[in-house]
Tab-separated table of N, CA and C in Angstrom:
chain	number	residue	atom	x	y	z
B	1	UNK	N	46.445	-24.524	-21.507
B	1	UNK	CA	46.441	-23.718	-22.686
B	1	UNK	C	47.234	-23.181	-23.553
B	2	UNK	N	46.265	-22.737	-24.487
B	2	UNK	CA	47.966	-22.492	-25.560
B	2	UNK	C	48.457	-20.724	-25.408
B	3	UNK	N	49.885	-20.116	-25.909
B	3	UNK	CA	50.362	-19.739	-25.892
B	3	UNK	C	49.857	-18.353	-26.810
B	4	UNK	N	49.160	-16.811	-26.788
B	4	UNK	CA	48.999	-16.532	-27.395
B	4	UNK	C	50.595	-16.094	-28.820
B	5	UNK	N	50.527	-16.190	-28.449
B	5	UNK	CA	51.832	-16.205	-29.542
B	5	UNK	C	51.526	-17.249	-30.509
B	6	UNK	N	51.780	-18.364	-30.077
B	6	UNK	CA	50.791	-19.270	-30.840
B	6	UNK	C	49.269	-19.150	-31.918
B	7	UNK	N	49.253	-18.422	-30.570
B	7	UNK	CA	47.557	-18.806	-31.648
B	7	UNK	C	47.686	-17.847	-32.689
B	8	UNK	N	48.617	-16.350	-32.647
B	8	UNK	CA	48.523	-15.471	-33.669
B	8	UNK	C	49.088	-16.294	-34.826
B	9	UNK	N	50.186	-16.713	-34.543
B	9	UNK	CA	51.388	-18.021	-35.526
B	9	UNK	C	50.726	-18.194	-35.743
B	10	UNK	N	49.528	-19.767	-35.237
B	10	UNK	CA	48.620	-20.768	-35.848
B	10	UNK	C	47.437	-19.601	-37.150
B	11	UNK	N	46.637	-19.076	-36.735
B	11	UNK	CA	46.267	-18.502	-37.188
B	11	UNK	C	46.764	-17.533	-38.440
B	12	UNK	N	47.700	-17.359	-38.357
B	12	UNK	CA	48.132	-16.124	-39.831
B	12	UNK	C	49.257	-17.499	-40.768
B	13	UNK	N	48.546	-18.761	-39.856
B	13	UNK	CA	49.974	-19.202	-41.406
B	13	UNK	C	51.227	-19.236	-41.189
B	14	UNK	N	51.363	-19.131	-39.563
B	14	UNK	CA	53.195	-18.767	-39.521
B	14	UNK	C	53.843	-19.871	-38.996
B	15	UNK	N	52.744	-20.702	-37.920
B	15	UNK	CA	53.525	-21.380	-36.570
B	15	UNK	C	54.291	-22.150	-37.810
B	16	UNK	N	56.055	-23.146	-36.765
B	16	UNK	CA	57.082	-23.461	-37.364
B	16	UNK	C	56.528	-24.713	-36.654
B	17	UNK	N	55.677	-24.946	-36.069
B	17	UNK	CA	55.545	-26.411	-36.172
B	17	UNK	C	54.001	-26.382	-35.505
B	18	UNK	N	53.072	-26.373	-36.019
B	18	UNK	CA	51.779	-26.580	-35.320
B	18	UNK	C	51.515	-27.584	-34.862
B	19	UNK	N	51.883	-29.619	-35.411
B	19	UNK	CA	51.747	-30.055	-34.693
B	19	UNK	C	52.005	-29.838	-33.760
B	20	UNK	N	53.238	-29.362	-33.084
B	20	UNK	CA	53.341	-29.252	-31.224
B	20	UNK	C	52.394	-28.362	-30.429
B	21	UNK	N	51.488	-27.885	-30.932
B	21	UNK	CA	50.292	-27.506	-29.894
B	21	UNK	C	48.769	-27.842	-30.155
B	22	UNK	N	48.486	-28.290	-31.605
B	22	UNK	CA	47.592	-29.280	-31.948
B	22	UNK	C	47.501	-30.362	-31.731
B	23	UNK	N	46.090	-31.100	-31.180
B	23	UNK	CA	45.708	-32.486	-30.766
B	23	UNK	C	46.724	-32.769	-29.799
B	24	UNK	N	46.350	-33.548	-29.022
B	24	UNK	CA	46.333	-34.211	-27.390
B	24	UNK	C	47.276	-33.539	-27.099
B	25	UNK	N	47.536	-32.855	-26.323
B	25	UNK	CA	49.062	-32.483	-25.632
B	25	UNK	C	49.108	-32.639	-23.264
B	26	UNK	N	50.315	-32.807	-22.888
B	26	UNK	CA	49.784	-32.520	-21.965
B	26	UNK	C	50.900	-31.430	-21.517
B	27	UNK	N	50.134	-30.765	-20.284
B	27	UNK	CA	51.330	-29.472	-20.150
B	27	UNK	C	51.610	-29.464	-19.218
B	28	UNK	N	52.627	-28.527	-18.333
B	28	UNK	CA	53.738	-28.599	-17.388
B	28	UNK	C	53.133	-29.612	-16.367
B	29	UNK	N	52.131	-29.276	-15.628
B	29	UNK	CA	51.046	-30.503	-14.463
B	29	UNK	C	51.395	-31.800	-15.228
B	30	UNK	N	51.183	-31.210	-16.578
B	30	UNK	CA	50.451	-32.966	-16.757
B	30	UNK	C	48.962	-33.003	-17.451
B	31	UNK	N	47.812	-32.124	-17.126
B	31	UNK	CA	46.607	-32.809	-17.020
B	31	UNK	C	47.477	-32.466	-18.919
B	32	UNK	N	45.891	-32.879	-19.503
B	32	UNK	CA	45.884	-33.185	-20.679
B	32	UNK	C	44.364	-31.971	-21.546
B	33	UNK	N	45.473	-31.394	-22.868
B	33	UNK	CA	45.063	-30.380	-23.624
B	33	UNK	C	44.554	-31.292	-24.956
B	34	UNK	N	43.163	-31.253	-25.545
B	34	UNK	CA	43.130	-30.875	-26.713
B	34	UNK	C	42.647	-29.772	-27.229
B	35	UNK	N	43.222	-29.279	-28.893
B	35	UNK	CA	43.099	-28.379	-29.838
B	35	UNK	C	42.744	-29.160	-30.711
B	36	UNK	N	42.112	-28.400	-31.687
B	36	UNK	CA	41.674	-28.119	-33.436
B	36	UNK	C	41.744	-26.661	-33.801
B	37	UNK	N	41.844	-26.321	-34.513
B	37	UNK	CA	42.109	-25.525	-35.989
B	37	UNK	C	41.134	-25.904	-37.164
B	38	UNK	N	39.530	-25.080	-36.691
B	38	UNK	CA	38.855	-25.550	-37.253
B	38	UNK	C	37.659	-24.405	-38.130
B	39	UNK	N	38.682	-23.926	-39.016
B	39	UNK	CA	38.127	-22.706	-39.543
B	39	UNK	C	36.863	-23.091	-39.871
B	40	UNK	N	35.661	-21.945	-39.802
B	40	UNK	CA	34.419	-22.008	-39.694
B	40	UNK	C	33.985	-23.005	-38.907
B	41	UNK	N	34.180	-24.191	-38.259
B	41	UNK	CA	33.317	-24.397	-37.924
B	41	UNK	C	32.857	-23.469	-36.420
B	42	UNK	N	31.107	-23.927	-36.083
B	42	UNK	CA	30.307	-23.649	-35.065
B	42	UNK	C	30.557	-23.794	-33.161
B	43	UNK	N	31.008	-25.631	-34.113
B	43	UNK	CA	31.062	-26.140	-32.567
B	43	UNK	C	32.708	-27.412	-32.959
B	44	UNK	N	33.243	-28.038	-31.824
B	44	UNK	CA	34.044	-29.420	-32.360
B	44	UNK	C	33.835	-30.008	-30.553
B	45	UNK	N	33.690	-31.416	-31.792
B	45	UNK	CA	33.927	-32.214	-29.952
B	45	UNK	C	34.449	-33.925	-30.254
B	46	UNK	N	35.425	-34.192	-29.265
B	46	UNK	CA	35.507	-35.406	-29.481
B	46	UNK	C	34.440	-36.603	-29.057
B	47	UNK	N	34.618	-37.391	-30.179
B	47	UNK	CA	33.553	-38.293	-29.978
B	47	UNK	C	34.502	-39.883	-30.316
B	48	UNK	N	33.751	-40.583	-29.477
B	48	UNK	CA	34.001	-42.225	-29.395
B	48	UNK	C	34.155	-42.630	-30.241
B	49	UNK	N	35.272	-43.252	-31.390
B	49	UNK	CA	34.942	-43.302	-32.406
B	49	UNK	C	33.760	-44.910	-32.373
B	50	UNK	N	33.921	-45.987	-31.018
B	50	UNK	CA	33.092	-46.805	-31.279
B	50	UNK	C	32.003	-46.831	-30.810
B	51	UNK	N	31.018	-46.222	-30.342
B	51	UNK	CA	29.752	-45.756	-30.011
B	51	UNK	C	28.780	-44.459	-30.709
B	52	UNK	N	30.432	-43.313	-30.859
B	52	UNK	CA	29.366	-42.457	-31.480
B	52	UNK	C	29.146	-41.345	-30.216
B	53	UNK	N	29.587	-41.912	-29.204
B	53	UNK	CA	28.962	-40.794	-28.518
B	53	UNK	C	29.961	-39.565	-27.599
B	54	UNK	N	30.054	-38.620	-27.599
B	54	UNK	CA	30.468	-37.312	-27.397
B	54	UNK	C	30.725	-37.200	-26.091
B	55	UNK	N	32.682	-37.342	-26.197
B	55	UNK	CA	33.428	-37.340	-24.846
B	55	UNK	C	33.516	-36.055	-23.914
B	56	UNK	N	33.225	-34.702	-25.172
B	56	UNK	CA	33.683	-33.437	-24.519
B	56	UNK	C	33.521	-32.616	-25.633
B	57	UNK	N	33.365	-31.421	-25.507
B	57	UNK	CA	33.031	-30.397	-26.292
B	57	UNK	C	34.158	-29.515	-26.200
B	58	UNK	N	35.126	-29.010	-27.167
B	58	UNK	CA	35.982	-28.408	-26.953
B	58	UNK	C	35.654	-26.923	-27.158
B	59	UNK	N	36.322	-25.438	-25.888
B	59	UNK	CA	35.803	-24.188	-26.240
B	59	UNK	C	35.999	-23.455	-27.586
B	60	UNK	N	35.233	-22.741	-27.540
B	60	UNK	CA	36.140	-21.678	-28.742
B	60	UNK	C	37.180	-20.950	-28.013
B	61	UNK	N	38.438	-20.538	-28.312
B	61	UNK	CA	39.142	-19.872	-28.010
B	61	UNK	C	39.502	-18.676	-28.556
B	62	UNK	N	39.685	-18.477	-30.297
B	62	UNK	CA	39.353	-17.708	-30.600
B	62	UNK	C	38.612	-17.967	-31.720
B	63	UNK	N	37.261	-16.647	-32.466
B	63	UNK	CA	35.864	-16.737	-33.484
B	63	UNK	C	36.633	-17.446	-34.839
B	64	UNK	N	38.394	-17.473	-34.532
B	64	UNK	CA	38.830	-17.634	-36.033
B	64	UNK	C	38.780	-19.305	-36.892
B	65	UNK	N	37.871	-19.868	-35.718
B	65	UNK	CA	37.985	-21.715	-35.876
B	65	UNK	C	39.322	-22.115	-34.663
B	66	UNK	N	39.657	-21.612	-33.487
B	66	UNK	CA	40.232	-22.838	-32.303
B	66	UNK	C	39.492	-22.953	-31.686
B	67	UNK	N	39.553	-23.804	-31.146
B	67	UNK	CA	39.115	-24.417	-30.053
B	67	UNK	C	39.735	-25.587	-29.159
B	68	UNK	N	39.590	-25.599	-27.330
B	68	UNK	CA	40.827	-26.319	-27.343
B	68	UNK	C	40.044	-27.056	-25.425
B	69	UNK	N	40.326	-27.798	-25.207
B	69	UNK	CA	39.211	-28.661	-23.956
B	69	UNK	C	40.206	-29.375	-23.227
B	70	UNK	N	40.253	-29.109	-21.664
B	70	UNK	CA	41.364	-30.296	-20.718
B	70	UNK	C	40.725	-31.224	-20.992
B	71	UNK	N	41.287	-32.508	-20.143
B	71	UNK	CA	40.739	-33.566	-20.981
B	71	UNK	C	40.963	-34.198	-19.543
């Protein structure tokens, strides 16, 4: 999961390294997380490029468009 300070910095446009928390990342325990900042989006999903099939829906973790899911 993403740290509250990272959330506030991302949403405020002040994060020094947004790619360190957005996209696909492993946490300390080795679990994979995917995060996306998509202002204005109602839903976000990871979609298989070859088949078009939705692999996982990301959960909204902030109403300003921050989404994440554990893969």
